[in-house]
Short mmCIF file of C-alpha atoms in Angstrom, two decimals:
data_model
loop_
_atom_site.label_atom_id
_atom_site.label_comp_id
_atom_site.label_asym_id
_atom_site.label_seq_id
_atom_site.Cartn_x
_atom_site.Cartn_y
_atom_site.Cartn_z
CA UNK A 217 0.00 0.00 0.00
CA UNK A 218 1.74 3.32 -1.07
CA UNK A 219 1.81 5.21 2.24
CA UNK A 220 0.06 9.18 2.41
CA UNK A 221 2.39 11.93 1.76
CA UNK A 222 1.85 15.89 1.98
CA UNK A 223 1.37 17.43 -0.98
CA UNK A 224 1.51 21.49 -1.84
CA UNK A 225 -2.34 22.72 -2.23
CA UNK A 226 -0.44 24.35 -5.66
CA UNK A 227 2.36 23.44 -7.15
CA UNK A 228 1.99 19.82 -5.66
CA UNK A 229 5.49 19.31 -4.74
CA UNK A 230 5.88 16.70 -2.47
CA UNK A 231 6.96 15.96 1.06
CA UNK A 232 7.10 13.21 4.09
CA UNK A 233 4.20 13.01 6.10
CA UNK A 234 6.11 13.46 8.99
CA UNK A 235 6.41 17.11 8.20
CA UNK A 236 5.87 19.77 10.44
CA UNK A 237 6.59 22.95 8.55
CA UNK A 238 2.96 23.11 6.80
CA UNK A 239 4.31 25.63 3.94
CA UNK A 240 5.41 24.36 0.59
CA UNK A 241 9.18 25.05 0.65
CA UNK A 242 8.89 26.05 -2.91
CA UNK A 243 5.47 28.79 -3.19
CA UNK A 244 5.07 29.28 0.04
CA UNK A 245 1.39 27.67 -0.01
CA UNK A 246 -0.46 25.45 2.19
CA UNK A 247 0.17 21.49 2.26
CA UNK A 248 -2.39 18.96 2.48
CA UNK A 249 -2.90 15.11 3.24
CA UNK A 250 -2.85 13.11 0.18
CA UNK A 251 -4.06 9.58 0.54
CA UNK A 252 -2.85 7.79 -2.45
CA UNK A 253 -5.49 4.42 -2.00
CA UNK A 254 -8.27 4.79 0.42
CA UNK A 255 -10.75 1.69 0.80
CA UNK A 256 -14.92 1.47 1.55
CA UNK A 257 -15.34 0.15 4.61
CA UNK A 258 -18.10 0.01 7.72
CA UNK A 259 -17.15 3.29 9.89
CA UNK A 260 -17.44 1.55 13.68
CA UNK A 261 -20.61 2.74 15.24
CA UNK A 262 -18.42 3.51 18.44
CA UNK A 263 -15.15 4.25 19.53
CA UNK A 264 -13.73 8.22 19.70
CA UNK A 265 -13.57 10.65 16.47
CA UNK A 266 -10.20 9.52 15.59
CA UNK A 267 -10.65 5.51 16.05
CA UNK A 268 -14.19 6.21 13.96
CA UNK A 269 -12.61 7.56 10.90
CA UNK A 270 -8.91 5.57 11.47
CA UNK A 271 -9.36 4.33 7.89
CA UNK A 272 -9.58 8.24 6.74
CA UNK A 273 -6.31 9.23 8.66
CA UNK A 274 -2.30 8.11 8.26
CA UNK A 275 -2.11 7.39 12.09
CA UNK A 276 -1.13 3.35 13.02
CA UNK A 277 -2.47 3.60 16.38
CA UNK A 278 -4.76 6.45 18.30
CA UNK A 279 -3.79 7.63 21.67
CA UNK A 280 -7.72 6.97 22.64
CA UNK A 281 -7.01 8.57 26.51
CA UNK A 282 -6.57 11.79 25.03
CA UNK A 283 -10.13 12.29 23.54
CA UNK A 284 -12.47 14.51 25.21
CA UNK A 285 -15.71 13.44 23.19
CA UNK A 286 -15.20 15.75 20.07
CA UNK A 287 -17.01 14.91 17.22
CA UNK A 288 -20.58 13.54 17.07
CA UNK A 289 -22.20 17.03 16.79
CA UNK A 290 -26.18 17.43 16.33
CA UNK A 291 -27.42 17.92 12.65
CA UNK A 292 -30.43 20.30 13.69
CA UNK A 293 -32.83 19.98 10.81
CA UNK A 294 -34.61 23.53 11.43
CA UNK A 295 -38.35 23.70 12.04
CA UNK A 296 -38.85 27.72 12.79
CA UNK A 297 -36.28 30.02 10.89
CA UNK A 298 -36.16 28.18 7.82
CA UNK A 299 -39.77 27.41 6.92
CA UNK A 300 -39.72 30.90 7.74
CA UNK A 301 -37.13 31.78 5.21
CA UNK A 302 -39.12 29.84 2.65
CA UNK A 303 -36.69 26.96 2.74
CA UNK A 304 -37.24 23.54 4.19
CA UNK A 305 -34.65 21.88 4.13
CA UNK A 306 -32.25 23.96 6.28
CA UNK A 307 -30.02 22.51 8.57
CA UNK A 308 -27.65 23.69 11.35
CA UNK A 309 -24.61 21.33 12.05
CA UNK A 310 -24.08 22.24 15.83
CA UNK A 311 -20.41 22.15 17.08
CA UNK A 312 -20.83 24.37 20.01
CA UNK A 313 -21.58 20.66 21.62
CA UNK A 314 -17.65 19.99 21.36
CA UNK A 315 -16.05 19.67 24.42
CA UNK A 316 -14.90 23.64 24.09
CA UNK A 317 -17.76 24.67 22.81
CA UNK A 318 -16.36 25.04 19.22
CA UNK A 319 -15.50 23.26 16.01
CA UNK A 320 -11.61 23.57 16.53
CA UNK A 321 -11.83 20.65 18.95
CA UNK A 322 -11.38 18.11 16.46
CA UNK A 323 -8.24 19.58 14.86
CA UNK A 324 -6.42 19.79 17.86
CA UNK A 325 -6.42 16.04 18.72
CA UNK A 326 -6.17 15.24 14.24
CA UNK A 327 -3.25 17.56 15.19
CA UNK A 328 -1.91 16.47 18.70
CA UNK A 329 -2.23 12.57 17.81
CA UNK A 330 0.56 13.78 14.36
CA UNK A 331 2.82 15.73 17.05
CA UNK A 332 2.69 12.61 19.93
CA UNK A 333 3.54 10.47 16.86
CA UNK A 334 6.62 12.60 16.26
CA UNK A 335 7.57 12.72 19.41
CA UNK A 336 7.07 16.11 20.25
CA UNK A 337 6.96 17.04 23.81
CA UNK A 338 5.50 20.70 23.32
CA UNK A 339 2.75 21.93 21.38
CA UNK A 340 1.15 25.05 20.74
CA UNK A 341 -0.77 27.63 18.42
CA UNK A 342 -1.97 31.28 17.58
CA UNK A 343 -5.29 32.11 18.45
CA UNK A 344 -7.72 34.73 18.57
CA UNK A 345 -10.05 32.49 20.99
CA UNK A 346 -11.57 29.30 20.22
CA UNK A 347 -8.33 27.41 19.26
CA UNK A 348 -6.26 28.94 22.31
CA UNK A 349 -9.05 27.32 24.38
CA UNK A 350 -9.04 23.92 22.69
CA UNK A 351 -5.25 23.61 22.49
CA UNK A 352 -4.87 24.75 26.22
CA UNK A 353 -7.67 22.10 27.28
CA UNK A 354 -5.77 19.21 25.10
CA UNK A 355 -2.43 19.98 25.86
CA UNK A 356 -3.06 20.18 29.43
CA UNK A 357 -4.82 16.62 29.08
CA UNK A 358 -2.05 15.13 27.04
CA UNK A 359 0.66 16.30 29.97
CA UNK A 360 2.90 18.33 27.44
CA UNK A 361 3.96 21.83 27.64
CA UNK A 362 1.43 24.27 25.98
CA UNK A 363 2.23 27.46 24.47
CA UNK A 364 -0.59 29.66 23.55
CA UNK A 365 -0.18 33.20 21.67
CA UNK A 366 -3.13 35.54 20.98
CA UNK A 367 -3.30 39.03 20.04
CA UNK A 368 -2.99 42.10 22.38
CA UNK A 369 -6.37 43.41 23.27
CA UNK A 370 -8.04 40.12 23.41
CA UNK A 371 -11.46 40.58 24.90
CA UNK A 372 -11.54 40.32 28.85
CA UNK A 373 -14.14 37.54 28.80
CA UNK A 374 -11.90 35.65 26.15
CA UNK A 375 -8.97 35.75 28.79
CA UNK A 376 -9.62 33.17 31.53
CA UNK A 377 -11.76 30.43 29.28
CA UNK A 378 -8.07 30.07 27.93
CA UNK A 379 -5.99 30.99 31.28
CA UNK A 380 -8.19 28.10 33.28
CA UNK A 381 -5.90 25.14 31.87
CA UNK A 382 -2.73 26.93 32.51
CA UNK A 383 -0.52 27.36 29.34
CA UNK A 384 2.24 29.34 28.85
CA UNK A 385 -0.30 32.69 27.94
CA UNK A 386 1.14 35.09 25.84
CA UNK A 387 -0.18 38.06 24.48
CA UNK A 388 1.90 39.54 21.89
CA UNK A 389 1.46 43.50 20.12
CA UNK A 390 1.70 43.84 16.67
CA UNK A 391 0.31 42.19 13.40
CA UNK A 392 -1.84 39.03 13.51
CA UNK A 393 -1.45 37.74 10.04
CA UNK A 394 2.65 37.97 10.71
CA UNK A 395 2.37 36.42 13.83
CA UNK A 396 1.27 33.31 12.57
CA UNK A 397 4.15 32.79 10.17
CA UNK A 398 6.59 33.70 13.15
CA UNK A 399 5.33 31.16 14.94
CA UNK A 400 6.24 28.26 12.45
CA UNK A 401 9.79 29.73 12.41
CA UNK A 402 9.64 29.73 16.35
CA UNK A 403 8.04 26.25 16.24
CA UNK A 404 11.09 24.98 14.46
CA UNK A 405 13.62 26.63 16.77
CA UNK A 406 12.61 25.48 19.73
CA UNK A 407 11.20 22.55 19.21
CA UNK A 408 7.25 23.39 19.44
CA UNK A 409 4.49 21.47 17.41
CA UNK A 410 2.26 24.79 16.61
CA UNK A 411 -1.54 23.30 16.20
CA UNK A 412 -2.25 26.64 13.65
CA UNK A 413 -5.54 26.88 11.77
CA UNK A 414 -4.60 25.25 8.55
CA UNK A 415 -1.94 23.24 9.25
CA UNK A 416 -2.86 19.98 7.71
CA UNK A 417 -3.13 18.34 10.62
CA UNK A 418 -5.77 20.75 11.95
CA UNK A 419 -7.31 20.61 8.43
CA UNK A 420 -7.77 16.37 8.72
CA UNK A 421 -9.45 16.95 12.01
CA UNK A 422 -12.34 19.04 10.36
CA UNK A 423 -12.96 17.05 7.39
CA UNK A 424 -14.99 14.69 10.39
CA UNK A 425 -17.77 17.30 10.07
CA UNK A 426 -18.39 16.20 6.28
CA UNK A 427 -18.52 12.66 7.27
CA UNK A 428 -21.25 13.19 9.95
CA UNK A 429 -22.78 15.46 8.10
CA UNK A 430 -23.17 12.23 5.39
CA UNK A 431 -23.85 9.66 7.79
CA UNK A 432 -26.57 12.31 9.84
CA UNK A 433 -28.23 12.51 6.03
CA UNK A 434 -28.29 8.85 5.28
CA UNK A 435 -24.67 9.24 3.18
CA UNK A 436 -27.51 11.54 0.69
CA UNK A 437 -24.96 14.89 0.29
CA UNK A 438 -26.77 18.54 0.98
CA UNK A 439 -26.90 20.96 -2.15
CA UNK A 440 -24.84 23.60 -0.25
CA UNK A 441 -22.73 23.90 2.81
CA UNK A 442 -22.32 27.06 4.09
CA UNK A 443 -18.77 27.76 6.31
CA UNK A 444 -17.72 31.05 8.22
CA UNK A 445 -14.24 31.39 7.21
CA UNK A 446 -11.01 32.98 9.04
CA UNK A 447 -8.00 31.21 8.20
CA UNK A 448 -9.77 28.98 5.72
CA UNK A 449 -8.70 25.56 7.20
CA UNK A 450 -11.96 24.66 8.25
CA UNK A 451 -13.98 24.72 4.52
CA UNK A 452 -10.59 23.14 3.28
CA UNK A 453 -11.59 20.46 5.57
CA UNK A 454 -14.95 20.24 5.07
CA UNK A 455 -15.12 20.05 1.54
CA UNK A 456 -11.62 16.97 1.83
CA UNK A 457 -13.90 15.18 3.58
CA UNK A 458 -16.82 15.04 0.98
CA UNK A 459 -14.45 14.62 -1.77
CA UNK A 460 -12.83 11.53 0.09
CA UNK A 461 -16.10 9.61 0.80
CA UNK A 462 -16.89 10.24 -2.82
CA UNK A 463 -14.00 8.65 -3.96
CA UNK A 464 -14.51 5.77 -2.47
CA UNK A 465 -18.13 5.69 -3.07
CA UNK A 466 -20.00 6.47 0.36
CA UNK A 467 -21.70 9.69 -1.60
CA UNK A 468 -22.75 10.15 -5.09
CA UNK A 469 -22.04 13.92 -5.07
CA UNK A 470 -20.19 16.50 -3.54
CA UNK A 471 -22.19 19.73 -2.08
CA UNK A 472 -21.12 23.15 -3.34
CA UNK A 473 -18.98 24.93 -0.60
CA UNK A 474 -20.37 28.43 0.47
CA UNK A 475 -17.41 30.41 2.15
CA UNK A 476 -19.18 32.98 4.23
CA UNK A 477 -17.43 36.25 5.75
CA UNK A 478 -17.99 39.69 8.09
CA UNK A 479 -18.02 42.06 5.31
CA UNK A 480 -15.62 44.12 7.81
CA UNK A 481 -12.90 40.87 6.96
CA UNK A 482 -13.53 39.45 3.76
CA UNK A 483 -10.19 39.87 2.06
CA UNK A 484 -11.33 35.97 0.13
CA UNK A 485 -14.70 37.33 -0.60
CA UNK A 486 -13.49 40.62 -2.14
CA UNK A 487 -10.59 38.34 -3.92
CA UNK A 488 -13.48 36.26 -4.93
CA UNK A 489 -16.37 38.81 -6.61
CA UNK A 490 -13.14 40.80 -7.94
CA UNK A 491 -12.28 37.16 -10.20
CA UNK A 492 -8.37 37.64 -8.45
CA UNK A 493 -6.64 34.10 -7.96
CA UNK A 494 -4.78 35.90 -4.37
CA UNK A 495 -6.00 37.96 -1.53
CA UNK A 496 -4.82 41.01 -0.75
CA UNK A 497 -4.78 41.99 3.26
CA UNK A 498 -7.69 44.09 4.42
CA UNK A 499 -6.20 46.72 5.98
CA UNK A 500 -8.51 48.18 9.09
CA UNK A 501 -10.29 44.52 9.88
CA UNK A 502 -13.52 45.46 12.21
CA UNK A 503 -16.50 43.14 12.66
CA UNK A 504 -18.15 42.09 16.08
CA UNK A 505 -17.86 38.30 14.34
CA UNK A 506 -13.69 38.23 15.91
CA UNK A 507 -13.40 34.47 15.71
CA UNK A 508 -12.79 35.02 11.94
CA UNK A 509 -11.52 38.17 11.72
CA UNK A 510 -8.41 37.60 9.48
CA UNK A 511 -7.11 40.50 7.77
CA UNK A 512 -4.80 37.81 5.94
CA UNK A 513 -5.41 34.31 5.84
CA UNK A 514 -2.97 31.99 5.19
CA UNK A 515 -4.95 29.37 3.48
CA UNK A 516 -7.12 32.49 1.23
CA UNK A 517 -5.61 31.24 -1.57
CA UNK A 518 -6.45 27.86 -1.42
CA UNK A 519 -9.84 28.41 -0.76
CA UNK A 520 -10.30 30.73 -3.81
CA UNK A 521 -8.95 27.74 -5.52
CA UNK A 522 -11.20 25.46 -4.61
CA UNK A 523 -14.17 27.07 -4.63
CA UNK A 524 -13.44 27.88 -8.62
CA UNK A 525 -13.27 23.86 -8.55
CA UNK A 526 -16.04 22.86 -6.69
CA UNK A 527 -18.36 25.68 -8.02
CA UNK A 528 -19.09 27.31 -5.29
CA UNK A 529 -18.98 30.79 -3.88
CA UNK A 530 -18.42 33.43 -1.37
CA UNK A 531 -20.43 35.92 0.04
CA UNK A 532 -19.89 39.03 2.92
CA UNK A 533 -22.25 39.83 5.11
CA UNK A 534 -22.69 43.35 7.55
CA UNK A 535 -22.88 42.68 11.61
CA UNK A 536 -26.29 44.18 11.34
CA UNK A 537 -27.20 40.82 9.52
CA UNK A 538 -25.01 38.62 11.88
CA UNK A 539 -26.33 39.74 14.45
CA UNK A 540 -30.04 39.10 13.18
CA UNK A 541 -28.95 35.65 12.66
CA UNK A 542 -27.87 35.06 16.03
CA UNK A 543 -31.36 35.94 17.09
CA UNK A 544 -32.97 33.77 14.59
CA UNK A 545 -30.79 30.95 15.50
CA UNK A 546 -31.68 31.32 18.92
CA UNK A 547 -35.21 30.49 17.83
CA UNK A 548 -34.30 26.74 16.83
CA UNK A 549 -32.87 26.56 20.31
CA UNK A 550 -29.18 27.00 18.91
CA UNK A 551 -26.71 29.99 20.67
CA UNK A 552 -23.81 30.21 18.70
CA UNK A 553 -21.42 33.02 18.45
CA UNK A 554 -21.08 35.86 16.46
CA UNK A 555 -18.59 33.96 14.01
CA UNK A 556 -21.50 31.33 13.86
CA UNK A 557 -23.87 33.24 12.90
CA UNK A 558 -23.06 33.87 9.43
CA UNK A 559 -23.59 31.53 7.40
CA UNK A 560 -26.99 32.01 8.43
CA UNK A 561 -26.74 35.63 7.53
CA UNK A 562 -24.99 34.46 3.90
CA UNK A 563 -28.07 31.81 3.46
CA UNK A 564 -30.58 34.64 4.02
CA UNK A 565 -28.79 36.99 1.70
CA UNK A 566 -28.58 34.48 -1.13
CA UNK A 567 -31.60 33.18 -0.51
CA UNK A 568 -33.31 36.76 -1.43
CA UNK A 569 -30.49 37.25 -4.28
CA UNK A 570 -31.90 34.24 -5.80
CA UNK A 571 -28.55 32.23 -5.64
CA UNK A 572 -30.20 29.66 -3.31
CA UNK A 573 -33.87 27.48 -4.32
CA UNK A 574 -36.61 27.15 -1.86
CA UNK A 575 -36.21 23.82 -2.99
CA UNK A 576 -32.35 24.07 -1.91
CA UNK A 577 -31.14 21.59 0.86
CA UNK A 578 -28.47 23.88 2.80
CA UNK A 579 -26.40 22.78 5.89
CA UNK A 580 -24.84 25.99 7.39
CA UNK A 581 -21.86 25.11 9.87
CA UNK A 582 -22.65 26.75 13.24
CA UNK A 583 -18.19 27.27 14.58
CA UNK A 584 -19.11 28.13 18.35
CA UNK A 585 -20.90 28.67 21.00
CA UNK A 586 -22.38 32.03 22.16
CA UNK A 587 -21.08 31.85 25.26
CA UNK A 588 -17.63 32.15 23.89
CA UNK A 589 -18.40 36.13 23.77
CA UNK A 590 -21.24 37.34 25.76
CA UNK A 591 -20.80 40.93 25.11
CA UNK A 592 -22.18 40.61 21.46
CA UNK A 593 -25.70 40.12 23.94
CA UNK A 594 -25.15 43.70 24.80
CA UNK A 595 -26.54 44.46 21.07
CA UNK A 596 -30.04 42.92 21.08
CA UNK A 597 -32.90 43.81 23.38
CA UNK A 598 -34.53 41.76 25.45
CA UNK A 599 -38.16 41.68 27.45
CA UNK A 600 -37.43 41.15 31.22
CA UNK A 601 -40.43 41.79 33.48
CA UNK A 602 -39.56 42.44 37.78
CA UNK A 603 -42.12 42.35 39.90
CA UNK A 604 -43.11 41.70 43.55
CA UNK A 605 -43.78 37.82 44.82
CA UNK A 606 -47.37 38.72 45.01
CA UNK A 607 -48.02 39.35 42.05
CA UNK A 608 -46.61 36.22 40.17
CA UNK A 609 -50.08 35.11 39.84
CA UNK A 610 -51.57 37.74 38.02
CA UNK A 611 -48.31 37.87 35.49
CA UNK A 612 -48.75 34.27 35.29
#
């Protein structure tokens, strides 16, 4: 059996899959996980995320102990905001049930299982929020030394979610977008596995939400999927993991991705309706959706890529709308985040551009829960009614 490899997302130079660096040495562009034979089989009913899909990943053994019950997320069909919408078959694929409360859960154990199997004795990454959390909760878990990095200015109520787990916790000034690349070189140095958004590792771990998202539909694929995207590791993912259970014949078709953004960050979206093949950075990013506020994305490119392959498209949407579609999410009993929002907000929008069918079935991705930033409450009203014991009755 010819054994996986990484592969450049562009060029397609190739490497060793045990790799760390997760840059093509030649353009600079994201690597991926190329499997060169992968077989049908029955996916075990049981067993942890990892030891589920073992067939769909390079690793020889799984470090089982080290699972915190990621994966296995609700596929809400909705029965309020889409029959609303005028379509039926709407769908919210709910990984705020993680065991952090957000999708990034299952690439930091795709990627913590490839840095044990290394040998690597320190991991870490560069977060904004929800990855900081689920790295520091992992690597605290696995017993190795943690390094988390995350922008100055972080929101207070982002702090201690991250803090509780005790990391190294280091807030660094300066540019985001470069901070990520200094991190690889700093990864290298001194010896630190860095769990980033698209490393390839982190990229494997996601591609689990297609294959639930099949098995949750009776392996019958949706018409769209719609992602909120930051880094872009995450629809990368998504969209590997329909095109691998349609090569071996688990799905007849792959879903169109829909790559949804803030319109306050959407350097792929603008690279996208301007026909570009590379992003350019946005230069003043602002949107109360942070968890996917990018100004640069390291995997843009790839993404514009793809979605020119798969046929899909991007679309931006204004917090006005986000925030409309965290209240309308709420009414299916779902609280996600800002960031989570979206792709309700891009379904809505497309839906009245006439891009999306009634008839449409449409699975939008909802990244994390609402919990993860409380003060974007502080922008919808509420009803709350105070009065005296004695009259409960009466209110009642």
């Amino acid at each position: 059996m010819k054994i996986p490899f990484l592969s450049c997302s562009q060029c397609r130079k190739e490497f060793p899959i045990e790799r760390v660096h997760p840059r093509c040495s030649s353009c600079n562009e994201p690597l991926e996980v190329i499997y060169p034979r992968l077989k049908k089989g029955k996916i075990p009913s049981r067993g942890t995320m990892l030891e589920r899909y073992q067939a769909f990943f390079p690793f020889s053994s799984i470090h089982k102990d080290l699972s915190l019950g990621e994966g296995n997320t609700p596929l809400v069909l909705s029965s309020v905001v889409g029959p609303a919408m005028g379509i039926e078959k709407l769908f919210f694929k709910n990984e705020t049930q993680n065991p952090t409360w957000s999708f990034k859960d299952r690439g930091t154990i795709s990627g913590l299982e490839h840095a044990l199997s290394l040998g690597f004795k320190k991991i870490g990454t560069v977060s904004t929020g929800n990855m900081a959390v689920s790295v520091a909760a992992y690597g605290t878990r696995a017993k190795v030394d943690t390094y988390v990095l995350v922008s100055h200015g972080l929101p207070e109520e982002k702090i201690g979610p991250i803090a509780i787990y005790h990391p190294h916790f280091i807030m660094v000034e300066g540019d985001y977008g470069e901070l990520y690349f200094k991190s690889l070189e700093l990864g290298a140095r001194f010896g630190i596995y860095f769990i980033n958004s698209d490393i390839p590792f982190r990229v494997e771990g996601s591609k689990t939400i297609a294959f639930e998202i099949c098995e949750q539909m009776d392996f019958h694929s949706p018409d769209y999927v719609v992602v909120p995207v930051s880094a872009g590791g995450n629809i990368r993912g998504i969209l590997k993991g329909f095109e691998e259970f349609y090569r071996v014949g688990l799905i007849d078709r792959i879903p169109k991705m829909i790559a949804s953004q803030a319109s306050g960050c959407s350097p792929i979206t603008n690279a996208f309706e301007e026909g570009r093949e590379a992003i350019d950075r946005v230069p003043d990013p602002h949107t109360i959706a942070h968890a996917i506020e990018n100004p640069f994305p390291p995997s843009g490119n790839q993404v514009l890529r793809k979605l020119k392959e798969n046929g899909g498209t991007a679309v931006k949407v204004r917090d006005t709308e986000i925030l409309e579609a965290q209240a309308l999410m709420a009414k299916e009993g779902v609280f996600g985040q800002p960031a989570a929002a979206v792709p309700l907000a891009a379904t809505k929008k497309l839906l009245a551009s006439g891009y999306l069918k009634s008839s449409d079935s449409v699975v939008c991705i909802v990244t994390g829960g609402g919990l993860k930033y409380t003060a974007a409450l502080g922008h919808h009203s509420f009803e709350i009614k105070t009065i005296p014991i004695e009259k409960i009755e009466e209110i009642l």
